[in-house]
Short mmCIF file of C-alpha atoms in Angstrom, two decimals:
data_model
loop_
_atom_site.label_atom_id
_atom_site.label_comp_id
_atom_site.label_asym_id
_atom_site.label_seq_id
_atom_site.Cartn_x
_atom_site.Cartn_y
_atom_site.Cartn_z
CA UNK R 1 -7.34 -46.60 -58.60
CA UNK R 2 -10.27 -48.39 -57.51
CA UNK R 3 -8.49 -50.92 -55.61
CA UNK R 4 -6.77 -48.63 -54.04
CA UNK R 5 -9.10 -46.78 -52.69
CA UNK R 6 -11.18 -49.73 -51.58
CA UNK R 7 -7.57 -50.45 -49.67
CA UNK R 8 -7.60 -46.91 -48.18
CA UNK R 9 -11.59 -46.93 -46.60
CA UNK R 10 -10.88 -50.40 -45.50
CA UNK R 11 -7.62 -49.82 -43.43
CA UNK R 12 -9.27 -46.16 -41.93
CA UNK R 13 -12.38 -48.27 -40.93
CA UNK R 14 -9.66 -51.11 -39.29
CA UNK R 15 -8.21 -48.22 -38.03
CA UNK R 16 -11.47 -46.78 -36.53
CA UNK R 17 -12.26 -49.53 -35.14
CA UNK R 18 -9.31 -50.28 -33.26
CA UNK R 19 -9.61 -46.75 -31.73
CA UNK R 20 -13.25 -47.48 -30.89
CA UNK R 21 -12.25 -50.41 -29.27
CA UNK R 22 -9.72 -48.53 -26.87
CA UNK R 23 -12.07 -45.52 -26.52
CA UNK R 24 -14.93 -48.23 -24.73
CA UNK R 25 -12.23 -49.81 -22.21
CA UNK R 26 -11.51 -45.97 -20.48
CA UNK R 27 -14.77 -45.02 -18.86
CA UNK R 28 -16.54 -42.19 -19.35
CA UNK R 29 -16.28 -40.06 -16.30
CA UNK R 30 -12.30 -40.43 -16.95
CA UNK R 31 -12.68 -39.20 -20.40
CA UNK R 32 -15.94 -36.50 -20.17
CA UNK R 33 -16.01 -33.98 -18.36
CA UNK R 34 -19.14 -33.87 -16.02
CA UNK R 35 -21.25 -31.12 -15.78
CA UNK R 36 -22.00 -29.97 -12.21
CA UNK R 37 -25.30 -29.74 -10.87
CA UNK R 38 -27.14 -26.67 -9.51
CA UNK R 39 -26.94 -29.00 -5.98
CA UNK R 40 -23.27 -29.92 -6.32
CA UNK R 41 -22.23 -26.10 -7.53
CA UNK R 42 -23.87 -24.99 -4.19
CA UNK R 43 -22.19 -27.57 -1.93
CA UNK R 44 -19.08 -26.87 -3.44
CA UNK R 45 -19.64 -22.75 -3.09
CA UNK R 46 -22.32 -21.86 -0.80
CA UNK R 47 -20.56 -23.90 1.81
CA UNK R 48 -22.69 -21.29 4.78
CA UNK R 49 -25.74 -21.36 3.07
CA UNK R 50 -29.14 -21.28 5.27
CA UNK R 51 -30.52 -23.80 4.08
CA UNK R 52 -31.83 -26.74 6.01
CA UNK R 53 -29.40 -29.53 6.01
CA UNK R 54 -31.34 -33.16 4.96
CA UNK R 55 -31.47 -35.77 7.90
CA UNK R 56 -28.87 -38.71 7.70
CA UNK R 57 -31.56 -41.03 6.62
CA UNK R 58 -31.81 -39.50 3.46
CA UNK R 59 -28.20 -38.76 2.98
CA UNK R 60 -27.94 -42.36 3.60
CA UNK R 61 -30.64 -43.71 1.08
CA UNK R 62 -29.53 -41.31 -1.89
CA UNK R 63 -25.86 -42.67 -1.28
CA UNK R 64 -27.73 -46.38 -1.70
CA UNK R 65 -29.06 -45.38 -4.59
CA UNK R 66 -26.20 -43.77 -5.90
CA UNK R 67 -24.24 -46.92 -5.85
CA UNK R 68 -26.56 -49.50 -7.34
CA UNK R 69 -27.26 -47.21 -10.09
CA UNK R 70 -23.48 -46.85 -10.04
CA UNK R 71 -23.62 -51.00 -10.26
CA UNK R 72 -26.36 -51.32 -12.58
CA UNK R 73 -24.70 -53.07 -15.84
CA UNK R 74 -27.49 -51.25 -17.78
CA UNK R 75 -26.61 -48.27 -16.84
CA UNK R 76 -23.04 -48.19 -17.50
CA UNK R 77 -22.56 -46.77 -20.94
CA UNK R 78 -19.19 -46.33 -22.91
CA UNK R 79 -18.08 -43.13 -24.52
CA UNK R 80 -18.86 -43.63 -27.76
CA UNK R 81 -22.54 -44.36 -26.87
CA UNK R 82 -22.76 -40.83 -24.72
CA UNK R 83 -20.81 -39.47 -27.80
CA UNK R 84 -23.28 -40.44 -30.18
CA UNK R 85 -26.38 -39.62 -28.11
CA UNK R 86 -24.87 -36.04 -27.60
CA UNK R 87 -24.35 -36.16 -31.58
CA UNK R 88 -27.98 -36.70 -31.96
CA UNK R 89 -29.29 -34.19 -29.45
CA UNK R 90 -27.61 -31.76 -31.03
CA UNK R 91 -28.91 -32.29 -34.31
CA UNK R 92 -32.20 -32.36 -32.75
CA UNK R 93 -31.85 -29.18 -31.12
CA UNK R 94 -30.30 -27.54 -34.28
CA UNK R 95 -33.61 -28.41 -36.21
CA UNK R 96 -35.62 -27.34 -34.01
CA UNK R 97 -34.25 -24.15 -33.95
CA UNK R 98 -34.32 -23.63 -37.57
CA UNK R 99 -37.53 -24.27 -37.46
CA UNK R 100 -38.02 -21.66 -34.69
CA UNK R 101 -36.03 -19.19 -36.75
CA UNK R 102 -38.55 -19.11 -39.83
CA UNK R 103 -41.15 -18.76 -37.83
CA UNK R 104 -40.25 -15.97 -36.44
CA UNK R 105 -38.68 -14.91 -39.56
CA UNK R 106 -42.55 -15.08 -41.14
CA UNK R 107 -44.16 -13.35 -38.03
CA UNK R 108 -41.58 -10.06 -38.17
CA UNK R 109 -42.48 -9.46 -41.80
CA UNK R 110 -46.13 -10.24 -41.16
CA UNK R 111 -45.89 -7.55 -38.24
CA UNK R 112 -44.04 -5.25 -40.49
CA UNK R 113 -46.06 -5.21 -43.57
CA UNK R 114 -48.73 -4.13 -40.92
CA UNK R 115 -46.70 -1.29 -38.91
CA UNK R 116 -45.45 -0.01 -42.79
CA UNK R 117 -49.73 0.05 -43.52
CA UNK R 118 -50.43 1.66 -40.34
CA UNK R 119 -46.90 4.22 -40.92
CA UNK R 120 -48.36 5.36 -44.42
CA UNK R 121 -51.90 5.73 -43.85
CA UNK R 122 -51.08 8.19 -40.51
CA UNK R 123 -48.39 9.73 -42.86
CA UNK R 124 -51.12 10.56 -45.74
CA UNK R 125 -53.83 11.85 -43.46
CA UNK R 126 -52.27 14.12 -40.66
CA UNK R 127 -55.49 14.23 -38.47
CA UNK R 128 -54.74 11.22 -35.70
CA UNK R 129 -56.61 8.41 -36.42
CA UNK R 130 -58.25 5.63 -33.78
CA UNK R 131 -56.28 2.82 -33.04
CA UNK R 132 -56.83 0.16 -34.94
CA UNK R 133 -58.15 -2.89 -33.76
CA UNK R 134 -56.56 -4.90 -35.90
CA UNK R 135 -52.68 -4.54 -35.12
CA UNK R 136 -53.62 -5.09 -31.53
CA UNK R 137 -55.10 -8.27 -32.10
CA UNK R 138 -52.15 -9.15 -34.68
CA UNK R 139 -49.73 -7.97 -31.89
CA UNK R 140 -51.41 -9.73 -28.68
CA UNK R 141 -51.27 -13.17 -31.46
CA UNK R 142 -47.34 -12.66 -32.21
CA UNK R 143 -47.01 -12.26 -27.89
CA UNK R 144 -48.97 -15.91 -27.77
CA UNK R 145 -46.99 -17.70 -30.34
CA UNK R 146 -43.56 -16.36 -29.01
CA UNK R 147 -44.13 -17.59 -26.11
CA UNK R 148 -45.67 -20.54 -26.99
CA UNK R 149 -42.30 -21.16 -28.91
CA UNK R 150 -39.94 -20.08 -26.01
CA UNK R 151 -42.10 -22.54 -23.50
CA UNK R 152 -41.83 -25.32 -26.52
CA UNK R 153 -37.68 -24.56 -27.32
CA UNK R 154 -35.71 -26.78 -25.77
CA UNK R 155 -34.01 -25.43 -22.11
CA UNK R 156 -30.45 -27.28 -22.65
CA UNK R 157 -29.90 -25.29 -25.88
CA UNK R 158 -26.63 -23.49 -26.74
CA UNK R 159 -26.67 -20.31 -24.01
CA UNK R 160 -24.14 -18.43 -26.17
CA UNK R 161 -26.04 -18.59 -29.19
CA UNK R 162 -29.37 -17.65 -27.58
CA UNK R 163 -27.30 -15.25 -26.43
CA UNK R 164 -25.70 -14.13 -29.45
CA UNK R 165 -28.93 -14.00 -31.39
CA UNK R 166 -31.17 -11.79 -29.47
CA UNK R 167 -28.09 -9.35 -29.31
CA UNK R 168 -28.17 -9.06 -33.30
CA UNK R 169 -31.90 -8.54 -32.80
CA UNK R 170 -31.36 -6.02 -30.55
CA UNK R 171 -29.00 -4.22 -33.00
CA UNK R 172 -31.05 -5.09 -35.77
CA UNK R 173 -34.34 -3.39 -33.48
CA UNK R 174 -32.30 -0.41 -32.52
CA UNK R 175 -31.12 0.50 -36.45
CA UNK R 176 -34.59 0.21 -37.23
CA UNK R 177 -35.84 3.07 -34.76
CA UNK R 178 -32.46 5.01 -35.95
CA UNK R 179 -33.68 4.81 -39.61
CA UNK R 180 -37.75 5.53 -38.61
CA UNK R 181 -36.80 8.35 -36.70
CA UNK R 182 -34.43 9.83 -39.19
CA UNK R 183 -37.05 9.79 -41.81
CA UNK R 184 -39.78 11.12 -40.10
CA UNK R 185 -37.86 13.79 -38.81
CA UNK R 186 -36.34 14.35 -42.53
CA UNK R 187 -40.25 14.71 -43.58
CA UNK R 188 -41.53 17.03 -41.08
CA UNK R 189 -38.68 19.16 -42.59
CA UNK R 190 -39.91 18.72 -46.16
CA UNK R 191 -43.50 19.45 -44.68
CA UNK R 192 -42.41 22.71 -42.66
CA UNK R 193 -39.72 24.06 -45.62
CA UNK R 194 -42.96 23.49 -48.12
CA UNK R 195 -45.22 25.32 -46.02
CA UNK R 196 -43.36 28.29 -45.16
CA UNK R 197 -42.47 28.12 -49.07
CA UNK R 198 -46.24 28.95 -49.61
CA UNK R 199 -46.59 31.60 -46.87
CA UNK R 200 -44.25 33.50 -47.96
CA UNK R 201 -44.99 32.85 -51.77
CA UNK R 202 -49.02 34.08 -50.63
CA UNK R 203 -47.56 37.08 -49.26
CA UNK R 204 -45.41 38.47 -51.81
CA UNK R 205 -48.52 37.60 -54.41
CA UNK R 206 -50.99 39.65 -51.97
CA UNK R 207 -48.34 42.14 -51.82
CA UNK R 208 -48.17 42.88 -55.70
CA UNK R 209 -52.00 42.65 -56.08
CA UNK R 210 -52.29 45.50 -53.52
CA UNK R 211 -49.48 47.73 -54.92
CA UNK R 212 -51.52 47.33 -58.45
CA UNK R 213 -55.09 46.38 -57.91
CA UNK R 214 -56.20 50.38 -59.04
CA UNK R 215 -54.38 49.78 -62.62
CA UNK R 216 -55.59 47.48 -65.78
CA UNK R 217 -53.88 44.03 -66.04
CA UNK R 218 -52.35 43.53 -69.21
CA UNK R 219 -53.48 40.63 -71.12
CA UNK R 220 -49.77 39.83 -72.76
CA UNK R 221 -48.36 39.92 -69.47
CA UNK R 222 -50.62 37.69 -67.47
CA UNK R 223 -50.77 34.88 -70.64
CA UNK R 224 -46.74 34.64 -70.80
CA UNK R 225 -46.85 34.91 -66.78
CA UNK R 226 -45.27 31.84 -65.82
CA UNK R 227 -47.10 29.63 -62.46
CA UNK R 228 -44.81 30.38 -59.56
CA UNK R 229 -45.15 26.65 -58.44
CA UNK R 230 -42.99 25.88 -61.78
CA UNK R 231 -40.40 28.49 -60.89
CA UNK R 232 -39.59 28.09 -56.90
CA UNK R 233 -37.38 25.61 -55.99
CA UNK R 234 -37.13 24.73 -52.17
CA UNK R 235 -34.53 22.79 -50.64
CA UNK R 236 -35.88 20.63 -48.21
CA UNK R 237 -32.87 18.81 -46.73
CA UNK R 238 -30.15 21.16 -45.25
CA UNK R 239 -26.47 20.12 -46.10
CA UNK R 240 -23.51 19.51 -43.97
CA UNK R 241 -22.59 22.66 -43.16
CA UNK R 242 -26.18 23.95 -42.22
CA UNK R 243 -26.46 20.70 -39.71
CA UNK R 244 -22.93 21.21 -38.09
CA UNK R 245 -23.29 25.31 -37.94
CA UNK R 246 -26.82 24.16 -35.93
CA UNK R 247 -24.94 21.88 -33.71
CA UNK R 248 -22.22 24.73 -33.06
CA UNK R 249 -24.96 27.00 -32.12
CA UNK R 250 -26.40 24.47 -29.53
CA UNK R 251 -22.98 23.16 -28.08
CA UNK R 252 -21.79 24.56 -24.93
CA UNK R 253 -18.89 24.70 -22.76
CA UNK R 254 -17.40 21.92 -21.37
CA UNK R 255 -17.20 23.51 -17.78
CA UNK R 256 -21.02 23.27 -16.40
CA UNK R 257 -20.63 26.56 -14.41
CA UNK R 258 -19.70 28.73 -17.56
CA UNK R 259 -22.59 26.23 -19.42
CA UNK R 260 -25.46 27.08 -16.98
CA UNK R 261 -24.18 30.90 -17.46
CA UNK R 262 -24.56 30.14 -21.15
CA UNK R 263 -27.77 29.00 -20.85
CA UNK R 264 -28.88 31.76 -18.41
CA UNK R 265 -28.07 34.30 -21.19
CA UNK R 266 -29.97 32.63 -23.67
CA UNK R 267 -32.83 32.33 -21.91
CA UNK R 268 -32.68 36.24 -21.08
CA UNK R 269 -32.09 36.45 -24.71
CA UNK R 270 -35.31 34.66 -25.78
CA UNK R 271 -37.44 36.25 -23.05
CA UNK R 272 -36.67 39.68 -24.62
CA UNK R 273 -38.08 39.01 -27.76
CA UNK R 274 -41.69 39.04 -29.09
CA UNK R 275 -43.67 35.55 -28.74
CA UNK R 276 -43.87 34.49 -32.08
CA UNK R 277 -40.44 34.94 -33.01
CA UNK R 278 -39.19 33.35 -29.01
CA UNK R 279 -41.49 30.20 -30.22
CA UNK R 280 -40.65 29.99 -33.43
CA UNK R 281 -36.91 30.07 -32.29
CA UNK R 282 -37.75 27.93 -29.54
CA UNK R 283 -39.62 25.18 -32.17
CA UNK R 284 -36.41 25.35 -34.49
CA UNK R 285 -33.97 24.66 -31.64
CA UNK R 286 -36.16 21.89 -31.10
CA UNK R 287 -35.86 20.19 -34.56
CA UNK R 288 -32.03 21.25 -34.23
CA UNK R 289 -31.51 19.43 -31.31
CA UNK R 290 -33.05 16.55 -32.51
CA UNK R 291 -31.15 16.27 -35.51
CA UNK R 292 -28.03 16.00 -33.27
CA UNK R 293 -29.01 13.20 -31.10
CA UNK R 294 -29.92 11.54 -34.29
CA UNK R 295 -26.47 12.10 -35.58
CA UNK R 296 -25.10 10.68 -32.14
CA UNK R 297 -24.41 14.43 -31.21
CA UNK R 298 -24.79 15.33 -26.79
CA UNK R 299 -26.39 18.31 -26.31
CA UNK R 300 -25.73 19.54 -22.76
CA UNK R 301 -29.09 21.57 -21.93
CA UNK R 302 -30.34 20.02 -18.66
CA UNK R 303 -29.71 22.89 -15.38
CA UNK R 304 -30.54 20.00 -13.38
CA UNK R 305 -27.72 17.68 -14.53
CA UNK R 306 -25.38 20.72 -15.03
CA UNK R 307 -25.77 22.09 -11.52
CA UNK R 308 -25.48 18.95 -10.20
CA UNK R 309 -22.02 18.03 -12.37
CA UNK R 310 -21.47 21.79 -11.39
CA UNK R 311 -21.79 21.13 -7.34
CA UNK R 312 -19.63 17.57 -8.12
CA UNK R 313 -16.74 19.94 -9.47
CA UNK R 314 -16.51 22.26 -6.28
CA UNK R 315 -16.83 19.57 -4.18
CA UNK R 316 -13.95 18.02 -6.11
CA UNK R 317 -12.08 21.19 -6.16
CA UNK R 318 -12.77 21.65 -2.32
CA UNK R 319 -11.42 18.15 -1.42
CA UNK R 320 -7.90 18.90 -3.76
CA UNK R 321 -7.47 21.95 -2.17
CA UNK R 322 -8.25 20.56 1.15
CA UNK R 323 -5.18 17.72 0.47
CA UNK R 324 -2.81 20.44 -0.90
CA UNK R 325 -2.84 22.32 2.10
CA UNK R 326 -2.38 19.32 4.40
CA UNK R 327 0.33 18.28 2.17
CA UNK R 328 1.80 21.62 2.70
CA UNK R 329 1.57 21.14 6.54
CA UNK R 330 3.04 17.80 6.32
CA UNK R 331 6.14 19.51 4.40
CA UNK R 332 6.07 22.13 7.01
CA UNK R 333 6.46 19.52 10.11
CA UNK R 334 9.04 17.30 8.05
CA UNK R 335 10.97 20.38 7.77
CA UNK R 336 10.84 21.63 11.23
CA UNK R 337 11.07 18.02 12.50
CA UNK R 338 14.49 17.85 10.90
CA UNK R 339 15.94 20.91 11.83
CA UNK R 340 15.21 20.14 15.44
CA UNK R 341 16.76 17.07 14.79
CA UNK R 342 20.21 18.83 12.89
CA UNK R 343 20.10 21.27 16.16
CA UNK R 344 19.83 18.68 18.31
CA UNK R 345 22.65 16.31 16.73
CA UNK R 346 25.16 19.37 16.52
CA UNK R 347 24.76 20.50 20.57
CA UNK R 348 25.26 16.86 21.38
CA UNK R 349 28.77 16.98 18.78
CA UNK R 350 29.66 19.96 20.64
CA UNK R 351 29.26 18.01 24.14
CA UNK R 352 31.12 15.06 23.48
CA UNK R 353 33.81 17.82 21.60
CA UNK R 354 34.22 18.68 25.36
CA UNK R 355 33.95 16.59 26.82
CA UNK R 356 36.96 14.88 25.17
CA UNK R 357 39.08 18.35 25.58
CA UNK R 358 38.28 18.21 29.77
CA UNK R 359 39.79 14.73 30.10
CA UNK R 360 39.40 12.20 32.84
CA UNK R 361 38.78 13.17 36.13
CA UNK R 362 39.65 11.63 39.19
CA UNK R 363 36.88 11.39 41.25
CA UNK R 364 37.08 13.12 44.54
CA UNK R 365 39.79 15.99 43.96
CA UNK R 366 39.26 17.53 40.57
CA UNK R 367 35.74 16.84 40.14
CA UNK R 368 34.59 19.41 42.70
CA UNK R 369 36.05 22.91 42.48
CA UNK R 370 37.05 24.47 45.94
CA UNK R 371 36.69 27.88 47.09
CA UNK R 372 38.51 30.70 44.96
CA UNK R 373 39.97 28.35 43.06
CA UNK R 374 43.15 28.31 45.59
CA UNK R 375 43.31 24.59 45.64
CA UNK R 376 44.74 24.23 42.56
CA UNK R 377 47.30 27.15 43.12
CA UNK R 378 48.53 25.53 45.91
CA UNK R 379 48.88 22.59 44.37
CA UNK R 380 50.26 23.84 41.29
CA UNK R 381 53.17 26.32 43.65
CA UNK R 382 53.74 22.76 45.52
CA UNK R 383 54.75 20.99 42.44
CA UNK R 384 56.62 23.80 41.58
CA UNK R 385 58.84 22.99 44.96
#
């Protein structure tokens, strides 16, 4: 097995060789292709480009140099050597940026671990807070060293994986801001159901101590009273149903005209009620709204965008009804255009009809028609003789 083996590498490397050998004898511009210049791609294009044409001299000395470098036995290389320098480039370039990678890898989670610090100390202390010093100096560092790194990565890298990877960061960025904002918004809800949970639990409490404060507690009944915060149960989160009976409530019609009427009554709605309840209402269409546009819900609420969409649809309608009634006028020429036409064809049947039924005249004696017609009597009793 050995042997055999040893027979195998040592007839592929034969092999390779003579295919190495071949590969040196075709030159390389026959077997490469050649990546154009910025220069050559705008002689080849921009053919009536502006710019100032170089003097002959120079034309003349770059085409000089052009051919000794051309000449130059130093210079010529085979394609296995611009193979193998490509081959090394590219693992150049590859560790670089995997080098790149983890450290930006190690700066995100750096600036991370600070934004969650800075997230849960404004979420446990609602009063706003100073900015802190710190995060701006941590932030201003990660702008240096990124683009310290971009200035430092190599320029002839791989476009559609540079490409390619700040798109997933993008994504990766943009699901990050979905999920912040859908908690935040999910704990505002918690904070606003708890509170109005302990309103209204204050208020029925001050409403029982006034209805008895003139009569005796009894001792039994306030030692086996239970707390109420052990026996109310909120529900912070609102399903399914609550979310899409919300997003019913705020959807409008399709058609902007009957939408901006829909809005209209609303507002006249909300302007006829008492203040507290029109801002409260107002504040919880608010919340609703956002919800949707979290969930990837449009809400169509902007008169200015509406009226506009609404002024786009007459014009539309305008310009439709304008080419329906040409169309119509068209038809209405075609069709008297052709029945001139049939009118005209049948007079000019009836014509030649007789025409043919008159016959051939002679010119000179029955063309003209004589006085009384008693030409052609006479003639007609002088054949009779």
């Amino acid at each position: 097995m050995a042997s055999d083996s040893t027979t195998l590498r040592a007839s592929l490397e034969h092999h390779n060789e003579t295919f190495e050998s071949l590969l040196k004898l075709i030159p390389a511009k026959y077997y490469l292709v050649q990546e154009l210049t910025d220069e050559q791609i705008a002689s080849k294009f921009q053919k009536h480009s502006k710019n100032k044409k170089a003097s002959k001299q120079a034309i003349k000395e770059a085409s000089k140099k052009a051919r000794r470098e051309k000449l130059d036995p130093s210079n010529a290389k085979s394609v296995l050597d611009i193979q193998q320098e490509g081959l090394r480039a590219g693992r150049k370039r590859k560790a670089q940026a995997d080098s790149d990678d983890e450290d930006d890898i190690d700066l995100e989670m750096d600036i991370d671990e600070v934004m969650t610090q800075q997230s849960d100390e404004s979420e446990s202390e609602p009063v706003p807070m100073p900015v802190n010093s710190g995060a701006a100096e941590l932030r201003q560092k990660l702008h240096a060293r990124m683009a310290a790194f971009r200035n430092g990565r190599n320029e002839g890298g791989d476009k559609d994986e540079l490409l390619e990877e700040r798109r997933k960061q993008r994504a990766a960025m943009r699901e990050r801001r979905r999920k912040e904002t859908r908690e935040r918004i999910q704990k505002e809800n918690e904070s606003k159901s708890k509170k109005g949970n302990k309103t209204t639990r204050d208020e029925r409490d001050k409403g029982k101590q006034t209805q008895t404060q003139l009569l005796v507690p009894d001792a039994h009944q306030s030692k086996t009273h239970l707390p109420s915060d052990l026996t109310t149960v909120s529900f912070s989160s609102s399903g399914n149903s609550s979310t899409k009976r919300k997003v019913n409530d705020l959807k409008v019609s399709q058609n902007p005209t009957q939408a901006l009427e829909q809005l209209a009554n609303r507002k006249e709605k909300l302007a006829a009620m008492p203040e507290e309840k029109r801002k409260a209402i107002e504040e919880k269409d608010k919340w609703s709204k956002a919800e949707a546009r979290v969930e990837g819900v449009k809400i169509k609420d902007d008169e200015g965008r509406l009226k506009k969409a609404a002024k786009r649809k007459e014009k539309e309608k305008f310009k439709s009804k304008q080419a329906w009634d040409e169309r119509k006028e068209r038809l209405t020429n075609d069709m008297a255009a052709k029945q001139k036409k049939r009118t005209d064809n049948i007079a000019t049947r009836n014509e030649r009809k007789n025409d043919k039924r008159k016959g051939k005249s002679r010119p000179g004696f029955e063309g003209k028609s004589l006085a009384g017609g008693g030409g052609k009597k006479r003639m007609a009793g002088g054949s009779k003789r």
